[in-house]
Short mmCIF file of C-alpha atoms and ligand atoms in Angstrom, two decimals:
data_model
loop_
_atom_site.label_atom_id
_atom_site.label_comp_id
_atom_site.label_asym_id
_atom_site.label_seq_id
_atom_site.Cartn_x
_atom_site.Cartn_y
_atom_site.Cartn_z
CA MET A 23 38.32 -67.13 -68.13
CA SER A 24 35.60 -69.09 -66.34
CA VAL A 25 33.76 -67.29 -63.55
CA HIS A 26 35.36 -69.69 -61.07
CA GLU A 27 38.71 -68.05 -61.75
CA GLU A 28 37.50 -64.47 -61.23
CA PRO A 29 39.33 -62.59 -58.49
CA GLY A 30 36.11 -61.90 -56.57
CA LEU A 31 34.24 -58.82 -55.45
CA VAL A 32 37.08 -56.72 -54.04
CA ASP A 33 36.89 -52.94 -54.23
CA ARG A 34 39.57 -50.22 -54.48
CA TYR A 35 39.86 -50.11 -50.70
CA GLY A 36 40.48 -53.84 -50.35
CA ARG A 37 37.01 -54.67 -49.03
CA ALA A 38 35.96 -58.18 -50.14
CA HIS A 39 32.20 -58.60 -50.51
CA ARG A 40 30.71 -61.82 -49.14
CA ASP A 41 27.20 -60.74 -48.17
CA LEU A 42 24.47 -60.33 -50.80
CA ARG A 43 21.14 -58.73 -49.85
CA ILE A 44 18.39 -59.67 -52.26
CA SER A 45 15.15 -57.71 -52.31
CA LEU A 46 12.31 -60.08 -53.22
CA THR A 47 9.69 -57.38 -53.76
CA ASP A 48 9.15 -53.66 -53.22
CA ARG A 49 5.59 -54.33 -51.97
CA CYS A 50 4.77 -54.28 -48.29
CA SER A 51 1.93 -55.12 -45.94
CA LEU A 52 2.84 -52.18 -43.65
CA ARG A 53 3.56 -48.52 -44.37
CA CYS A 54 6.18 -47.60 -41.77
CA THR A 55 6.41 -43.82 -41.73
CA TYR A 56 10.23 -43.86 -41.88
CA CYS A 57 10.24 -46.16 -44.89
CA MET A 58 7.23 -45.63 -47.16
CA PRO A 59 4.72 -42.87 -47.85
CA ALA A 60 1.06 -43.54 -46.88
CA ASP A 61 0.06 -43.90 -50.50
CA GLY A 62 1.18 -42.99 -53.99
CA VAL A 63 4.11 -45.44 -53.89
CA PRO A 64 5.55 -45.81 -57.42
CA TRP A 65 5.60 -49.63 -57.58
CA LEU A 66 8.08 -51.45 -59.80
CA ALA A 67 6.43 -52.72 -63.00
CA SER A 68 5.86 -56.46 -62.78
CA SER A 69 7.58 -57.09 -66.12
CA THR A 70 10.79 -55.72 -64.57
CA LEU A 71 10.76 -58.07 -61.57
CA LEU A 72 13.30 -60.87 -61.69
CA THR A 73 11.90 -64.35 -61.94
CA THR A 74 13.09 -66.84 -59.37
CA ASP A 75 15.34 -68.53 -61.95
CA GLU A 76 16.90 -65.18 -62.89
CA MET A 77 17.47 -64.31 -59.25
CA VAL A 78 19.03 -67.66 -58.43
CA ARG A 79 21.29 -67.46 -61.47
CA LEU A 80 22.59 -64.05 -60.34
CA ALA A 81 23.09 -65.42 -56.82
CA ARG A 82 25.07 -68.33 -58.29
CA VAL A 83 27.34 -65.89 -60.15
CA ALA A 84 27.78 -63.87 -56.94
CA VAL A 85 28.74 -67.09 -55.11
CA SER A 86 31.38 -67.76 -57.75
CA LEU A 87 32.80 -64.34 -56.81
CA GLY A 88 33.01 -65.11 -53.10
CA VAL A 89 29.53 -64.40 -51.71
CA ARG A 90 28.78 -66.80 -48.84
CA GLU A 91 25.86 -65.11 -47.11
CA VAL A 92 22.49 -64.17 -48.60
CA ARG A 93 19.87 -62.14 -46.77
CA LEU A 94 16.38 -61.87 -48.27
CA THR A 95 14.60 -58.61 -47.73
CA GLY A 96 12.30 -56.08 -49.39
CA GLY A 97 9.72 -54.49 -49.14
CA GLU A 98 8.22 -57.39 -47.27
CA PRO A 99 9.95 -60.53 -48.59
CA LEU A 100 7.18 -62.84 -47.35
CA LEU A 101 4.76 -61.18 -49.78
CA ARG A 102 6.54 -62.85 -52.67
CA PRO A 103 4.24 -65.77 -53.48
CA ASP A 104 7.12 -68.17 -54.19
CA VAL A 105 9.34 -67.14 -51.28
CA VAL A 106 9.63 -70.76 -50.06
CA ASP A 107 10.82 -71.87 -53.52
CA VAL A 108 13.34 -69.01 -53.61
CA VAL A 109 14.72 -70.14 -50.24
CA GLY A 110 14.83 -73.77 -51.39
CA ALA A 111 16.73 -72.89 -54.58
CA LEU A 112 19.23 -70.67 -52.77
CA ALA A 113 19.75 -73.25 -50.01
CA ALA A 114 20.66 -75.76 -52.70
CA LEU A 115 23.37 -73.55 -54.23
CA PRO A 116 26.74 -75.14 -53.60
CA THR A 117 29.66 -73.03 -52.38
CA PRO A 118 33.22 -74.20 -51.69
CA ASP A 119 32.47 -73.66 -47.97
CA GLY A 120 29.22 -75.62 -47.79
CA PRO A 121 25.71 -74.20 -48.03
CA LEU A 122 25.08 -70.45 -48.08
CA ASP A 123 24.27 -68.73 -44.81
CA LEU A 124 20.66 -67.85 -45.59
CA SER A 125 18.62 -65.36 -43.59
CA LEU A 126 15.57 -63.13 -43.97
CA THR A 127 14.44 -59.77 -42.60
CA THR A 128 10.71 -59.49 -42.14
CA ASN A 129 7.86 -57.69 -40.40
CA ALA A 130 6.74 -61.22 -39.41
CA LEU A 131 3.08 -60.81 -40.41
CA ARG A 132 3.15 -63.96 -42.55
CA LEU A 133 5.43 -66.01 -40.32
CA PRO A 134 2.62 -67.94 -38.62
CA ALA A 135 1.90 -69.55 -42.01
CA LEU A 136 5.43 -69.59 -43.39
CA ALA A 137 7.92 -70.18 -40.55
CA ALA A 138 7.82 -73.98 -40.79
CA PRO A 139 7.97 -74.23 -44.62
CA LEU A 140 10.80 -71.68 -44.71
CA ARG A 141 12.80 -73.60 -42.12
CA ASP A 142 12.19 -76.85 -44.00
CA ALA A 143 13.31 -75.19 -47.25
CA GLY A 144 16.66 -74.31 -45.66
CA LEU A 145 16.32 -70.84 -44.12
CA ASP A 146 18.86 -70.49 -41.31
CA ARG A 147 17.84 -67.32 -39.47
CA VAL A 148 15.27 -64.52 -39.28
CA ASN A 149 15.50 -60.89 -38.21
CA ILE A 150 12.16 -59.38 -37.24
CA SER A 151 11.37 -55.68 -37.14
CA LEU A 152 9.55 -54.56 -33.99
CA ASP A 153 9.61 -50.85 -33.14
CA THR A 154 6.97 -50.78 -30.41
CA LEU A 155 4.98 -53.01 -28.07
CA GLN A 156 2.03 -50.61 -27.94
CA ARG A 157 -0.88 -51.25 -30.24
CA SER A 158 -1.85 -47.61 -30.85
CA ARG A 159 1.75 -46.68 -31.51
CA PHE A 160 2.20 -49.59 -33.90
CA LEU A 161 -0.81 -48.34 -35.82
CA GLU A 162 0.62 -44.81 -35.92
CA LEU A 163 4.06 -46.00 -36.95
CA THR A 164 3.09 -48.56 -39.56
CA ARG A 165 -0.34 -47.15 -40.51
CA ARG A 166 -1.77 -50.65 -39.98
CA ASP A 167 -3.35 -52.17 -36.86
CA ARG A 168 -1.25 -55.36 -36.95
CA LEU A 169 0.84 -55.52 -33.77
CA ALA A 170 -0.88 -58.78 -32.77
CA ASP A 171 0.14 -60.36 -36.09
CA THR A 172 3.77 -59.32 -35.68
CA LEU A 173 3.81 -60.75 -32.15
CA ALA A 174 2.23 -63.98 -33.45
CA GLY A 175 4.95 -64.08 -36.13
CA ILE A 176 7.67 -63.79 -33.48
CA GLU A 177 6.11 -66.69 -31.57
CA ALA A 178 5.92 -68.75 -34.77
CA ALA A 179 9.63 -68.14 -35.45
CA ARG A 180 10.47 -69.27 -31.91
CA ALA A 181 8.19 -72.30 -32.14
CA VAL A 182 9.91 -73.70 -35.24
CA GLY A 183 13.34 -73.19 -33.68
CA PHE A 184 14.99 -70.41 -35.67
CA ALA A 185 18.07 -69.33 -33.70
CA PRO A 186 19.24 -66.76 -33.11
CA ILE A 187 16.17 -64.57 -33.68
CA LYS A 188 17.09 -60.90 -33.74
CA LEU A 189 14.51 -58.16 -33.20
CA ASN A 190 15.29 -54.83 -34.88
CA ALA A 191 13.84 -51.52 -33.66
CA LEU A 192 14.39 -48.21 -35.33
CA VAL A 193 14.45 -45.58 -32.60
CA MET A 194 12.82 -42.19 -33.20
CA ARG A 195 12.77 -39.24 -30.87
CA GLY A 196 9.40 -38.58 -29.31
CA VAL A 197 7.97 -41.62 -31.10
CA ASN A 198 9.33 -44.78 -29.44
CA ASP A 199 12.50 -43.72 -27.59
CA ASP A 200 10.69 -44.24 -24.28
CA GLU A 201 10.29 -47.96 -25.09
CA ILE A 202 13.95 -48.91 -25.39
CA VAL A 203 14.06 -50.64 -21.99
CA ASP A 204 10.67 -52.34 -22.52
CA LEU A 205 11.83 -53.77 -25.84
CA VAL A 206 15.04 -55.11 -24.25
CA ALA A 207 13.01 -56.74 -21.46
CA PHE A 208 10.60 -58.25 -24.01
CA ALA A 209 13.53 -59.79 -25.92
CA ILE A 210 15.34 -61.08 -22.83
CA ASP A 211 12.17 -62.79 -21.59
CA ARG A 212 11.95 -64.71 -24.86
CA GLY A 213 15.66 -65.47 -25.34
CA LEU A 214 15.90 -63.13 -28.34
CA GLU A 215 18.51 -60.50 -29.24
CA MET A 216 17.21 -56.93 -29.34
CA ARG A 217 18.99 -54.56 -31.72
CA PHE A 218 18.43 -50.85 -32.10
CA ILE A 219 19.01 -49.03 -35.37
CA GLU A 220 19.79 -45.38 -35.97
CA HIS A 221 17.36 -43.71 -38.36
CA MET A 222 18.95 -43.22 -41.78
CA PRO A 223 17.97 -40.81 -44.58
CA LEU A 224 16.29 -43.41 -46.77
CA ASP A 225 12.59 -42.76 -46.32
CA GLY A 226 10.25 -42.36 -49.25
CA GLY A 227 8.89 -39.14 -47.72
CA HIS A 228 12.35 -37.49 -47.24
CA THR A 229 11.53 -36.57 -43.63
CA TRP A 230 14.88 -37.47 -42.01
CA ARG A 231 16.55 -34.73 -39.92
CA ARG A 232 20.04 -35.32 -38.50
CA GLU A 233 19.31 -33.25 -35.39
CA GLU A 234 16.21 -35.30 -34.57
CA MET A 235 17.95 -38.64 -34.84
CA VAL A 236 18.37 -40.68 -31.64
CA THR A 237 22.06 -41.65 -31.59
CA GLY A 238 23.56 -45.01 -30.70
CA GLU A 239 25.16 -43.29 -27.70
CA GLU A 240 21.76 -42.17 -26.40
CA ILE A 241 20.32 -45.65 -26.96
CA LEU A 242 23.15 -47.22 -24.95
CA GLU A 243 22.64 -44.71 -22.14
CA ALA A 244 18.95 -45.57 -21.98
CA ILE A 245 19.63 -49.33 -21.84
CA SER A 246 22.44 -48.99 -19.29
CA ALA A 247 20.19 -47.05 -16.92
CA ARG A 248 18.27 -50.30 -16.39
CA PHE A 249 20.61 -53.09 -17.59
CA PRO A 250 24.38 -52.83 -16.96
CA LEU A 251 26.18 -53.59 -20.24
CA GLU A 252 29.52 -55.21 -21.07
CA PRO A 253 30.91 -54.64 -24.58
CA VAL A 254 31.32 -57.80 -26.66
CA GLY A 255 32.51 -56.01 -29.81
CA HIS A 256 31.74 -56.50 -33.45
CA ASP A 257 31.07 -59.81 -35.09
CA GLY A 258 33.30 -59.61 -38.19
CA ALA A 259 31.75 -57.33 -40.79
CA ALA A 260 28.33 -57.35 -39.07
CA PRO A 261 27.03 -53.81 -38.53
CA ALA A 262 25.86 -54.23 -34.92
CA GLU A 263 28.02 -53.42 -31.93
CA THR A 264 27.08 -56.05 -29.38
CA PHE A 265 26.82 -55.80 -25.59
CA ARG A 266 26.15 -58.45 -22.97
CA ILE A 267 23.75 -57.65 -20.17
CA ALA A 268 26.01 -58.09 -17.16
CA GLY A 269 25.55 -61.35 -15.32
CA THR A 270 23.38 -62.91 -18.06
CA THR A 271 23.86 -64.60 -21.43
CA SER A 272 21.54 -62.06 -23.13
CA THR A 273 22.98 -59.62 -25.63
CA VAL A 274 21.74 -56.41 -27.22
CA GLY A 275 23.05 -54.70 -30.33
CA VAL A 276 23.24 -51.15 -31.60
CA ILE A 277 23.50 -50.41 -35.31
CA ALA A 278 24.84 -46.87 -35.37
CA SER A 279 25.07 -46.52 -39.14
CA VAL A 280 25.17 -42.73 -38.99
CA THR A 281 27.22 -41.79 -35.91
CA ARG A 282 29.56 -44.81 -35.90
CA ALA A 283 29.62 -45.69 -39.57
CA PHE A 284 31.07 -49.11 -40.34
CA CYS A 285 31.67 -48.48 -44.05
CA ASP A 286 35.38 -49.32 -43.73
CA ARG A 287 34.52 -52.98 -43.07
CA CYS A 288 31.38 -53.21 -45.19
CA ASP A 289 31.12 -56.51 -47.08
CA ARG A 290 27.60 -56.04 -48.51
CA VAL A 291 26.27 -55.76 -52.03
CA ARG A 292 22.62 -55.62 -53.04
CA LEU A 293 20.33 -56.90 -55.75
CA THR A 294 16.99 -55.14 -56.12
CA ALA A 295 13.79 -56.98 -57.03
CA ASP A 296 14.06 -55.50 -60.54
CA GLY A 297 17.57 -56.80 -61.08
CA GLN A 298 19.73 -53.77 -60.32
CA PHE A 299 23.03 -54.46 -58.57
CA ARG A 300 24.09 -51.85 -55.97
CA ASN A 301 27.38 -51.47 -54.13
CA CYS A 302 25.84 -49.49 -51.23
CA LEU A 303 22.45 -48.62 -49.70
CA PHE A 304 23.31 -45.00 -50.49
CA ALA A 305 24.67 -45.54 -54.02
CA HIS A 306 23.32 -43.38 -56.82
CA ASP A 307 24.42 -45.68 -59.61
CA GLU A 308 23.19 -49.20 -60.21
CA SER A 309 24.32 -51.90 -62.59
CA ASP A 310 21.45 -53.14 -64.73
CA LEU A 311 21.93 -56.91 -64.49
CA ARG A 312 18.34 -57.58 -65.58
CA SER A 313 18.90 -56.11 -69.04
CA LEU A 314 22.21 -57.91 -69.42
CA LEU A 315 20.59 -61.18 -68.39
CA ARG A 316 17.59 -60.76 -70.69
CA ASP A 317 19.89 -59.75 -73.56
CA GLY A 318 21.59 -63.15 -73.28
CA ALA A 319 24.76 -62.33 -71.31
CA ASP A 320 26.74 -65.37 -70.16
CA ASP A 321 27.84 -65.85 -66.53
CA ALA A 322 31.29 -64.38 -67.15
CA ARG A 323 29.73 -61.15 -68.46
CA LEU A 324 27.40 -60.95 -65.45
CA ALA A 325 30.35 -61.51 -63.11
CA GLN A 326 32.27 -58.76 -64.87
CA ALA A 327 29.35 -56.34 -64.41
CA MET A 328 29.17 -57.16 -60.68
CA GLN A 329 32.91 -56.58 -60.34
CA ALA A 330 32.78 -53.29 -62.23
CA CYS A 331 29.98 -52.11 -59.91
CA VAL A 332 31.97 -53.07 -56.79
CA ALA A 333 35.06 -51.34 -58.19
CA GLN A 334 33.12 -48.06 -58.12
CA LYS A 335 32.14 -48.37 -54.43
CA ARG A 336 32.83 -45.21 -52.49
CA PRO A 337 34.75 -45.35 -49.19
CA GLY A 338 31.68 -44.35 -47.16
CA HIS A 339 28.04 -43.31 -47.26
CA GLY A 340 28.87 -39.61 -46.77
CA ILE A 341 25.70 -38.82 -44.76
CA ASP A 342 27.64 -36.18 -42.84
CA SER A 343 28.99 -34.50 -45.93
CA PRO A 344 27.34 -31.17 -46.88
CA ASP A 345 26.74 -32.43 -50.43
CA PHE A 346 25.05 -35.70 -49.30
CA LEU A 347 22.11 -36.60 -51.49
CA GLN A 348 19.59 -39.25 -50.50
CA PRO A 349 19.37 -42.03 -53.11
CA ALA A 350 16.41 -41.79 -55.49
CA ARG A 351 15.00 -45.18 -54.43
CA PRO A 352 13.46 -45.47 -50.97
CA MET A 353 14.61 -48.23 -48.59
CA SER A 354 11.57 -50.35 -49.49
CA ALA A 355 12.70 -50.50 -53.12
CA ILE A 356 16.41 -51.01 -52.41
CA GLY A 357 16.05 -53.74 -49.82
CA GLY A 358 16.88 -52.93 -46.21
N1 LIG B 407 9.78 -55.41 -44.40
C1 LIG B 407 10.89 -56.02 -43.75
C2 LIG B 407 11.08 -55.47 -42.35
O1 LIG B 407 10.49 -54.42 -42.04
O2 LIG B 407 11.85 -56.07 -41.60
C3 LIG B 407 12.20 -55.96 -44.52
C4 LIG B 407 12.52 -54.68 -45.21
S1 LIG B 407 12.78 -53.29 -44.14
C5 LIG B 407 13.18 -52.05 -45.33
C6 LIG B 407 14.31 -53.76 -43.38
C7 LIG B 407 14.75 -52.93 -42.20
O3 LIG B 407 15.04 -51.61 -42.65
C8 LIG B 407 13.71 -52.79 -41.09
O4 LIG B 407 14.28 -53.27 -39.89
C9 LIG B 407 13.47 -51.31 -41.01
O5 LIG B 407 13.29 -50.88 -39.69
C10 LIG B 407 14.72 -50.74 -41.61
N2 LIG B 407 14.55 -49.39 -42.13
C11 LIG B 407 13.60 -48.94 -42.98
N3 LIG B 407 13.75 -47.62 -43.22
C12 LIG B 407 14.83 -47.24 -42.50
C13 LIG B 407 15.49 -45.99 -42.30
N4 LIG B 407 15.08 -44.88 -42.89
N5 LIG B 407 16.56 -45.96 -41.49
C14 LIG B 407 17.00 -47.09 -40.86
N6 LIG B 407 16.43 -48.30 -41.02
C15 LIG B 407 15.34 -48.37 -41.81
FE1 LIG B 408 7.43 -52.46 -44.93
FE2 LIG B 408 9.66 -53.11 -43.69
FE3 LIG B 408 9.42 -50.68 -44.88
FE4 LIG B 408 7.99 -51.23 -42.69
S1 LIG B 408 10.25 -51.13 -42.83
S2 LIG B 408 7.21 -50.30 -44.61
S3 LIG B 408 7.58 -53.38 -42.88
S4 LIG B 408 9.47 -52.62 -45.89
#
């Protein structure tokens, strides 16, 4: 059977997977406390990293199985030296529904140099992480004094016309939960969509505590105290619950992955920078597509491996279960 006749990436619960997250590197220019340890990060060996051709081939197989959306992430995806070529090659991949929907999640530090070439190569959208507007706090949170560079990156993304631009903030109690309203105001002023994310147990340092987490409910209360909100709902399988600020066209989103899990409509699969295919951020098993590929597997065999991995997907992440175990890889090595 040719891969074009495969039944797609449908799991035991009927979820069809259309969104592929590709991690371009596990390296990063920041060291966010909730994501990476200060030092001693066990980097992936360079011989294990997929080449651009290998990555694009796997993406092509995924497209033949129904994937229509690719998000590039990491680590910091803009640290990959050939990121513009990766975008160009993925943008050129044909799908029966036209070009792929191609987006990127970034800390924005390299956007002043790369926003225009990325747009010209075919990137559709960017999501930028911004947890604080205070320089000293940014330094504390990311262990690097680079707030000005992130802000310059946001301006660069606006200047080249990416739309929509979403800003993502991870909210932590006693760290940046007093900035929720300021971040919303910052985004509204610039015509951007602010989204707040619940902290998930994925940090390299294993510091997550359920009882310390700021919940989506608390985030909404904080926003509503200043900006009256009207629910807009969910956009298909997208994780954010969206709200319109009453009387305006501005929207804000809350990604309550822990307290309002959206696993039942999840349509995401992941490819790590070292070629491991994952059916969930929290999965413990991975499918080693890199070895298959380098051992000479044809596309049909690669498609079969992707389908077998998706078939094993669990109904949910199980964070609330007493036997929950954090995955061995940190977020920076899975691809957020
Ligand atoms: N370096 C890029 C960036 O920061 O946008 C892309 C990779 S980063 C891992 C992607 C997203 O994951 C960021 O928005 C970050 O805030 C989020 N993230 C990292 N660790 C997280 C955690 N433990 N819980 C929830 N989100 C997390
Ligand atoms: Fe780097 Fe993004 Fe992780 Fe921060 S969240 S350390 S910017 S990968």
